[in-house]
CSV table of C-alpha atoms and ligand atoms in Angstrom, one decimal:
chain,number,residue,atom,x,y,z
A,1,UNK,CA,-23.2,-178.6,86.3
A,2,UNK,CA,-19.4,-177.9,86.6
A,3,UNK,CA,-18.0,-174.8,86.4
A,4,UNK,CA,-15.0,-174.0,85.5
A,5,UNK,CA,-13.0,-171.2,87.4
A,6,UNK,CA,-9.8,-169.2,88.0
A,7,UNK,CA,-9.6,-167.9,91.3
A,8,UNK,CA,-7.2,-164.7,91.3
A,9,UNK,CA,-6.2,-164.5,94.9
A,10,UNK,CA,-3.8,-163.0,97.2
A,11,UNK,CA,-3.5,-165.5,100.2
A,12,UNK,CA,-4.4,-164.3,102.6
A,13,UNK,CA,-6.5,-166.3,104.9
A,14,UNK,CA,-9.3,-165.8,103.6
A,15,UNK,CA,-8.2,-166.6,100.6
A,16,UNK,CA,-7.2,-169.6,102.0
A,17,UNK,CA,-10.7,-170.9,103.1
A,18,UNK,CA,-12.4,-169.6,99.7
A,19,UNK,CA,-9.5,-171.9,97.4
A,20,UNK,CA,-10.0,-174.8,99.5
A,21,UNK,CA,-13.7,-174.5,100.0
A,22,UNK,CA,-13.3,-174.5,95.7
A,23,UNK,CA,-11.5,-177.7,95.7
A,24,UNK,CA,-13.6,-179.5,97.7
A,25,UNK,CA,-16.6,-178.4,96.1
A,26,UNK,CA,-18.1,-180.6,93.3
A,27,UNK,CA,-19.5,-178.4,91.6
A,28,UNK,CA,-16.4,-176.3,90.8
A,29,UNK,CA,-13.9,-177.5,88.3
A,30,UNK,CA,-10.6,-175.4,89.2
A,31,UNK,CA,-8.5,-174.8,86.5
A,32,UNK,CA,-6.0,-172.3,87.9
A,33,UNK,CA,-5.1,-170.3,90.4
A,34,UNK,CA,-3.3,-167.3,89.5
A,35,UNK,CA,-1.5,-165.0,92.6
A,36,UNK,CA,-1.3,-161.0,92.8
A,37,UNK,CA,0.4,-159.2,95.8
A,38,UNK,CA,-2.4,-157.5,98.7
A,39,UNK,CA,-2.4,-158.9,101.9
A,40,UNK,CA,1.1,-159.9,101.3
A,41,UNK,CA,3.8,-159.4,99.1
A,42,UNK,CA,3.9,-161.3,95.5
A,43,UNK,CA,6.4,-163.4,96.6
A,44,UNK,CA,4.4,-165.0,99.8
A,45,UNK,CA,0.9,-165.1,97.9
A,46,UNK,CA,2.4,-167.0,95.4
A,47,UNK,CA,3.8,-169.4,97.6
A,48,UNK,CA,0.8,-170.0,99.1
A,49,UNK,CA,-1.0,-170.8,96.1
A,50,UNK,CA,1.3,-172.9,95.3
A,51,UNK,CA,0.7,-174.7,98.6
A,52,UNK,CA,-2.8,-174.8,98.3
A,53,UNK,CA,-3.1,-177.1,95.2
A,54,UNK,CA,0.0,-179.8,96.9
A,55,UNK,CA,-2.0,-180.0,100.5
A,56,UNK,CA,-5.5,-180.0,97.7
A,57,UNK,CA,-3.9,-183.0,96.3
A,58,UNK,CA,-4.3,-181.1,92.9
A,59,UNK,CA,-0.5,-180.5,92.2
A,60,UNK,CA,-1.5,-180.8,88.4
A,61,UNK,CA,-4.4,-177.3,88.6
A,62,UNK,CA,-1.6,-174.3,87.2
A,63,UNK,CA,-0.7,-171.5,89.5
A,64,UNK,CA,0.6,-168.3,87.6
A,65,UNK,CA,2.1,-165.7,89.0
A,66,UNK,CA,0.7,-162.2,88.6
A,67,UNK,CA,1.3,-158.4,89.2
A,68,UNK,CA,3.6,-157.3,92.3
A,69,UNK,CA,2.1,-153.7,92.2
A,70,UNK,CA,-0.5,-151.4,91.4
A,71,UNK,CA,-1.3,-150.0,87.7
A,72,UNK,CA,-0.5,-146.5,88.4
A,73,UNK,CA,-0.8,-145.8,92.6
A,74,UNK,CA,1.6,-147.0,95.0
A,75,UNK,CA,0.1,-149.6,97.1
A,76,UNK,CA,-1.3,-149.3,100.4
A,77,UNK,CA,1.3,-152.1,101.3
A,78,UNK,CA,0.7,-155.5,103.1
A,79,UNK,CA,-1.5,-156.3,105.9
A,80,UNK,CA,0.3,-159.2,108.4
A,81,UNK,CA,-1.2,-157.7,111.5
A,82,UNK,CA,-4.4,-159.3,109.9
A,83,UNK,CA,-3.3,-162.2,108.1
A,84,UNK,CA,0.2,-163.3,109.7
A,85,UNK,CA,3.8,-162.8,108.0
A,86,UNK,CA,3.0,-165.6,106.0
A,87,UNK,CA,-0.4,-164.8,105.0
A,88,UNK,CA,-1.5,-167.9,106.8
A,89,UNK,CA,-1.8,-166.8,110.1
A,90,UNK,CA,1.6,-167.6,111.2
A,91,UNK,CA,1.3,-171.2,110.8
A,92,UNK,CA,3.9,-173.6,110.2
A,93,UNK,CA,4.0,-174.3,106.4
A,94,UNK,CA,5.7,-176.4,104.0
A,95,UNK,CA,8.1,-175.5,100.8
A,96,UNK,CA,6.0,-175.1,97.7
A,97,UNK,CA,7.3,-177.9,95.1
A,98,UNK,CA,5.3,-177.5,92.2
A,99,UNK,CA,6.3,-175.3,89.1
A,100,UNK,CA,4.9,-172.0,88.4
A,101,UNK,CA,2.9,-171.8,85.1
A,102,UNK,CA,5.0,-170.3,82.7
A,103,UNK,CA,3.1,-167.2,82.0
A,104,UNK,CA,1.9,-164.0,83.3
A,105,UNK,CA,-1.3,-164.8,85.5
A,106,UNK,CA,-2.9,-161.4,82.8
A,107,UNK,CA,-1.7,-164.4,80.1
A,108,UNK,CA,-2.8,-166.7,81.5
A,109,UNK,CA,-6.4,-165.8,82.2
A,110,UNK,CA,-6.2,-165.0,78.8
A,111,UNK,CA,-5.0,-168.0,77.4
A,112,UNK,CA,-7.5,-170.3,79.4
A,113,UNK,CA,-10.6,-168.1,78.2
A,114,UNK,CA,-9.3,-168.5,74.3
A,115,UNK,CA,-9.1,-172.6,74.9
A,116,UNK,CA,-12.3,-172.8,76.8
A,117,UNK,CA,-14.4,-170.1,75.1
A,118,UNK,CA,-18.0,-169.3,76.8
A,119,UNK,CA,-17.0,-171.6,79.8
A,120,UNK,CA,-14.5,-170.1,82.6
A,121,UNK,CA,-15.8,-168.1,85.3
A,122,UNK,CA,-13.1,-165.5,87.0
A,123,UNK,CA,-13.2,-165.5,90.5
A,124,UNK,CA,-10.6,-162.7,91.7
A,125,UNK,CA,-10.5,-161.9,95.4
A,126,UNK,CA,-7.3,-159.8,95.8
A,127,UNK,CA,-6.4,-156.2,94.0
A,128,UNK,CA,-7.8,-156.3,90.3
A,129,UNK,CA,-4.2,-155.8,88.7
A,130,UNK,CA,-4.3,-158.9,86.9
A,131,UNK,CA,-8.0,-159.0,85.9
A,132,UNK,CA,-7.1,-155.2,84.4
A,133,UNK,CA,-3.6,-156.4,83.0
A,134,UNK,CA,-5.3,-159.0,81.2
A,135,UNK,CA,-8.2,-156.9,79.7
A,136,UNK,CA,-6.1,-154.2,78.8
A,137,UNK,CA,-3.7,-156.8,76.6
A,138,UNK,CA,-6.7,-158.5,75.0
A,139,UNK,CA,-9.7,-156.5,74.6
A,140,UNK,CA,-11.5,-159.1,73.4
A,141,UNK,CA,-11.2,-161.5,76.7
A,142,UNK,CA,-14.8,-160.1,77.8
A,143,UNK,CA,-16.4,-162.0,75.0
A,144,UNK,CA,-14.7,-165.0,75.9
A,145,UNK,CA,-15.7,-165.4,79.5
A,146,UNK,CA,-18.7,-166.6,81.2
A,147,UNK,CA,-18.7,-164.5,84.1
A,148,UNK,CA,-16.7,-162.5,86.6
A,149,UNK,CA,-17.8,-162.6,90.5
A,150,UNK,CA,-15.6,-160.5,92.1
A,151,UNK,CA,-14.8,-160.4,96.1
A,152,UNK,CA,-14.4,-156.6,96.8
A,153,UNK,CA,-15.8,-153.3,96.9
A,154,UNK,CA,-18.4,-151.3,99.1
A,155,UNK,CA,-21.5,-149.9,97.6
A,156,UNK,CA,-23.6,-148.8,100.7
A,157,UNK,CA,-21.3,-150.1,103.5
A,158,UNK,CA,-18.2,-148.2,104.6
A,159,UNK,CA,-14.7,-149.2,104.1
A,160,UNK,CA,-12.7,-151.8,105.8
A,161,UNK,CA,-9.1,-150.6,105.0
A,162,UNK,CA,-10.2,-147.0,105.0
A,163,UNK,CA,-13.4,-145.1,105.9
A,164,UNK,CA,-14.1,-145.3,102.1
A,165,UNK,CA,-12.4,-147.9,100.7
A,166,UNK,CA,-12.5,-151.9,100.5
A,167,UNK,CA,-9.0,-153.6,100.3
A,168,UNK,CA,-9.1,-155.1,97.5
A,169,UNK,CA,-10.6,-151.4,95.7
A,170,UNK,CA,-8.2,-149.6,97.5
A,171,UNK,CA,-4.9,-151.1,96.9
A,172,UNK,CA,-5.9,-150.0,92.8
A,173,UNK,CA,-8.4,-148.0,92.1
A,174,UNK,CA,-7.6,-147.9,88.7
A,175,UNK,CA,-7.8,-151.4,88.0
A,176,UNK,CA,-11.4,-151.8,90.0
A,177,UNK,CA,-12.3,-148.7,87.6
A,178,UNK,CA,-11.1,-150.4,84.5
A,179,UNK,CA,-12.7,-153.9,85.6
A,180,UNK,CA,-16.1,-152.6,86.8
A,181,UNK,CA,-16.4,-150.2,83.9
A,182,UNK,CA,-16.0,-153.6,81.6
A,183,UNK,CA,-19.2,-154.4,79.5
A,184,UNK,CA,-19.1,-157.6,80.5
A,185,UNK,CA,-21.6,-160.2,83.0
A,186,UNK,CA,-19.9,-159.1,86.2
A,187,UNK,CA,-21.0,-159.6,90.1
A,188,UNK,CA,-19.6,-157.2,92.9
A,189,UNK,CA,-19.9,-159.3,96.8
A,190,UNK,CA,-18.4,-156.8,98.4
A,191,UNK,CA,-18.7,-156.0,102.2
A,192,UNK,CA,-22.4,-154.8,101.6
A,193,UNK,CA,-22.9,-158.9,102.3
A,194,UNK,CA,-19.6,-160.2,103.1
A,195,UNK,CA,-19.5,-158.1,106.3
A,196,UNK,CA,-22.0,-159.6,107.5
A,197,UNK,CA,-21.1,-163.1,107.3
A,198,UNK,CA,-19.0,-164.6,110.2
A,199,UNK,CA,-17.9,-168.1,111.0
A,200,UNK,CA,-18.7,-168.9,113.8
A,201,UNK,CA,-17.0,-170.7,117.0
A,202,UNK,CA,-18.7,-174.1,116.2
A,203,UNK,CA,-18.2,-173.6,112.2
A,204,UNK,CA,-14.5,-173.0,112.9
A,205,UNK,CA,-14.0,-176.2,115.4
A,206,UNK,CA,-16.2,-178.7,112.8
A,207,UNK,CA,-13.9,-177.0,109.9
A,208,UNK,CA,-10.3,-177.4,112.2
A,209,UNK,CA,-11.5,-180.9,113.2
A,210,UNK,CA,-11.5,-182.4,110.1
A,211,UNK,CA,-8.2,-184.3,109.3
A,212,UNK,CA,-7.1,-183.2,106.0
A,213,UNK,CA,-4.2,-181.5,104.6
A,214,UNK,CA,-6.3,-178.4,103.9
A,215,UNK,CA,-8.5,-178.4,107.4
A,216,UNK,CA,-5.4,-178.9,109.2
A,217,UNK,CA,-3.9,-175.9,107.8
A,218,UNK,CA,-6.8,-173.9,108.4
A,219,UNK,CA,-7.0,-174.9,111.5
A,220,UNK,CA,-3.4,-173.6,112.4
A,221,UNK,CA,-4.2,-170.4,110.3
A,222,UNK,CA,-7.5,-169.2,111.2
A,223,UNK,CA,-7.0,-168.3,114.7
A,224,UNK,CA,-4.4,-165.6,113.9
A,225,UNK,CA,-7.1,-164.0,111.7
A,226,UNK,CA,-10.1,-164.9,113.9
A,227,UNK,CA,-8.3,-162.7,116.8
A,228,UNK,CA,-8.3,-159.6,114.5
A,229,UNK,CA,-11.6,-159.8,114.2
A,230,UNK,CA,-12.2,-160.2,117.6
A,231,UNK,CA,-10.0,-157.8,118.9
A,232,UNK,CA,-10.4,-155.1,116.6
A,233,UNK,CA,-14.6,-155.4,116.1
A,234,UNK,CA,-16.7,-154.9,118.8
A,235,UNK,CA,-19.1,-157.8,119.6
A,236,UNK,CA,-17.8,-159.8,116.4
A,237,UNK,CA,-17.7,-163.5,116.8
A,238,UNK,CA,-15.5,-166.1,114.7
A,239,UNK,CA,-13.8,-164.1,111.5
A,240,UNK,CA,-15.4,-163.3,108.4
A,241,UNK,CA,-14.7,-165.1,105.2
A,242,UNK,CA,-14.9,-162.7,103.2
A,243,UNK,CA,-13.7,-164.2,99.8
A,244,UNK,CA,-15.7,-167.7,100.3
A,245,UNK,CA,-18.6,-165.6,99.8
A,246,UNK,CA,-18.2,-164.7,96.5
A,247,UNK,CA,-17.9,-168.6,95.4
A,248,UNK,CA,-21.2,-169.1,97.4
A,249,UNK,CA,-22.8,-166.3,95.1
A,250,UNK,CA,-21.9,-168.7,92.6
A,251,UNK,CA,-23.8,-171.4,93.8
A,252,UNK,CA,-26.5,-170.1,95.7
A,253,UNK,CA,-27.6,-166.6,94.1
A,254,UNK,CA,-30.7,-166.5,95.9
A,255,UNK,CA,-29.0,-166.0,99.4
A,256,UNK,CA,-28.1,-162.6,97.9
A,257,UNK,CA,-29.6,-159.5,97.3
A,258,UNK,CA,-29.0,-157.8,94.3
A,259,UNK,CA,-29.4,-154.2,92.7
A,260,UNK,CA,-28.4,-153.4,88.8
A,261,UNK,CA,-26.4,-150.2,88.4
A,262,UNK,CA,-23.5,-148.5,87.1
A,263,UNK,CA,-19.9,-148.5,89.2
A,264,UNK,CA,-17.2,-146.2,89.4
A,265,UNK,CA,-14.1,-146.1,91.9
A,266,UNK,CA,-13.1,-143.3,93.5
A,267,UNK,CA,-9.1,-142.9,92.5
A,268,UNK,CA,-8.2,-140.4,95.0
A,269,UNK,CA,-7.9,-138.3,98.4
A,270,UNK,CA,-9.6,-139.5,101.5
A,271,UNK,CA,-12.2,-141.6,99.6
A,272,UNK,CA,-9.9,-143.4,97.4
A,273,UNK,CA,-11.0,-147.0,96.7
A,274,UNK,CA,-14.9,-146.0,97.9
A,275,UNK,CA,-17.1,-147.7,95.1
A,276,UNK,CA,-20.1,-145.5,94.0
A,277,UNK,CA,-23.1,-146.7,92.4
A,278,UNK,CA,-25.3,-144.6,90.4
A,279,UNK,CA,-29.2,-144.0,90.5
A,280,UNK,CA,-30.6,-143.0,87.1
A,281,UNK,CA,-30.9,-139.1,88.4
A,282,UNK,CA,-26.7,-139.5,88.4
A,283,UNK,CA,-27.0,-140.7,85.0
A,284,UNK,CA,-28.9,-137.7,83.3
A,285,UNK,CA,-26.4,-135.2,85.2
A,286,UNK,CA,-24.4,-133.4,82.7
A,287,UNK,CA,-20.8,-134.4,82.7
A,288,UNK,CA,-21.6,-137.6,84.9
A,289,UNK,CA,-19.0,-139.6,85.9
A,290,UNK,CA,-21.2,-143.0,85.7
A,291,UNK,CA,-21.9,-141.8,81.7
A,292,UNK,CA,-21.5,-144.7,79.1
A,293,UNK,CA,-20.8,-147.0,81.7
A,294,UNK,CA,-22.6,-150.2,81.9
A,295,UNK,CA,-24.6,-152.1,84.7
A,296,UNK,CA,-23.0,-153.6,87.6
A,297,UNK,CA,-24.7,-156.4,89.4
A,298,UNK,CA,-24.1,-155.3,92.9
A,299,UNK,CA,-24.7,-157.6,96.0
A,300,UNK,CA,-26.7,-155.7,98.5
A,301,UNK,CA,-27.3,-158.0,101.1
A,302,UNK,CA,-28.5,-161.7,101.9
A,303,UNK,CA,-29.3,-164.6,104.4
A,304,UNK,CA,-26.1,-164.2,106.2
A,305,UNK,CA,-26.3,-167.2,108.3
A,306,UNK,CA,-27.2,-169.5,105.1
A,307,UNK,CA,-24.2,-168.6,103.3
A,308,UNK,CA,-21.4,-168.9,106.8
A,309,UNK,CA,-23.6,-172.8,107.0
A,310,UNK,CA,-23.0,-173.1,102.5
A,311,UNK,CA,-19.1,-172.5,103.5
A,312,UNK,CA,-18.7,-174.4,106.5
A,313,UNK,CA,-20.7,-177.7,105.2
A,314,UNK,CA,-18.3,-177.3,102.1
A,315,UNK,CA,-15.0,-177.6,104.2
A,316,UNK,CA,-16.1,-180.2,105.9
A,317,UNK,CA,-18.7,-182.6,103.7
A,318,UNK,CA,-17.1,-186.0,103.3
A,319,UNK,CA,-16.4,-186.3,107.0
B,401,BDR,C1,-10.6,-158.5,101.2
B,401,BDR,O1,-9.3,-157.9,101.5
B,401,BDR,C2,-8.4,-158.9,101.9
B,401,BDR,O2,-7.8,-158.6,103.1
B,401,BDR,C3,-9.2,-160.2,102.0
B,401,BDR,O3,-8.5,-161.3,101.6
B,401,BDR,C4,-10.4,-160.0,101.1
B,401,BDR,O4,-10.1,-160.3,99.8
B,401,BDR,C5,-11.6,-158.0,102.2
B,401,BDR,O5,-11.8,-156.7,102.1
B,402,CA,CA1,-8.2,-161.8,99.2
């Protein structure tokens, strides 16, 4: 089966391996792309999705452009020490061609649930402005979607762009809060799995050798990213592709561990951006802060080295 997805994305290398991973997997149908600022400003992250569907040969799959900002907080700001000044690792790139969609990626998501009712699947891996935006214009969008696998958030791990909090959570809390508190059939991969799962060496040279328009970029961008990892993690090997994982949730679920509970993010102070998950002794608690809040499905592990091979012979079946 085909499914049909909108990956919300702030490239970002990682980003960059998860959207090409998408197109070159059958058994994804992508029908848009739609950009938010994170690792880089709005301006760069939309470029590069723009890129991504010319060097995908899918010039014709939309890219809308999304939020430059937090709801409410100001944002962390970008990250190039990780992900280049580009967002792709410092590689040399070409000038986006293709048109912008001509709507708000919030209106957009929308508008491609209401034509496709039941069907689309919402894949964001960048800040969850948009994915808030758009639920906050139509309330109703959570009836029209299929599901919602989201790259982000830490349940039992620690944080990666603070001691409490996941990037992606922590650059707006209050959109994560307004997303995960959604009634709707959403998955969390956050770094509970994803920081687990490297690429490896050998993954990264049979993914670089490949020549393609999108392996050929990857191969010029990864290396940037790889040496953060390297550098910065002690004993870590390769780079982890953190956002690719949340596609392989979606077609390999039982690599992954799961638990069912209620999410909140934490807005504020030193923890801000930490997700919490509730056990049912939270719930009773008067006051709780998990109260009237529906079940998460929350990654909690998984088979690490099956899911880095699932990527990896995705990026480069056909050779
Ligand atoms: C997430 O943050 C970003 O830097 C990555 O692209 C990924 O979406 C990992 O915490
Ligand atoms: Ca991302």
């Amino acid at each position: 089966m085909t499914r049909k997805i909108i990956i919300d994305t702030d490239p970002g290398v990682d980003d960059a391996i998860a959207v090409f991973m998408a197109f070159a997997c059958s058994s994804f149908d992508v029908v848009g792309l739609t950009s938010v600022y994170g690792n880089l400003p709005i301006d760069i992250t939309t470029d590069n999705a723009r890129r991504f569907v010319e060097l995908a040969g899918r010039p014709e799959v939309p890219v809308a452009r999304g939020a430059d900002r937090p709801l409410v907080v100001d944002d962390i700001g970008p990250v190039p020490f990780i992900h280049g000044d580009n967002g792709l690792g410092n590689a040399a790139v070409h000038d986006p061609s293709v048109e912008l969609a001509p709507l708000h990626a919030a209106e957009f998501i929308y508008q491609m649930a209401l034509a496709h009712p039941g069907e689309i699947t919402l894949v964001p891996v960048g800040p969850l402005t948009n994915i808030a935006l758009a639920l906050r214009l139509h309330p109703d969008l959570p009836g029209l979607v299929d599901e919602v696998v989201i790259m982000g958030g830490n349940a039992y791990a620690p944080g990666n762009a603070s001691p409490g909090g996941e990037a992606n959570m922590l650059h707006d809390p209050e959109a994560a809060d307004i997303v995960l508190g959604e009634d709707w059939p959403i998955t969390m991969v956050g770094l509970d799995i994803t920081n687990d799962v490297a690429l490896d060496h050998a993954q990264l040279a049979a993914i670089s050798a490949i020549d393609s328009p999108p392996n050929q970029l990857l191969g010029a961008a990864m290396p940037f990213y790889q040496a953060f990892y390297e550098d910065n993690l002690e004993g870590f090997e390769g780079l982890s592709p953190h956002d690719a994982v949340a596609l392989v949730y979606l077609l390999e679920p039982e690599l992954f561990t799961t638990v069912r509970k209620p999410l909140r993010v934490e807005l504020t102070g030193f923890g801000k951006g930490k997700t919490w998950p509730a056990d049912p002794y939270h719930l009773t608690q008067p006051g709780s802060p998990w109260a009237g809040r529906p079940d998460v499905t929350i990654c909690t592990g998984g088979d690490a080295q099956a899911i880095s091979e699932r990527i990896t012979r995705e990026l480069t079946q056909g050779s």
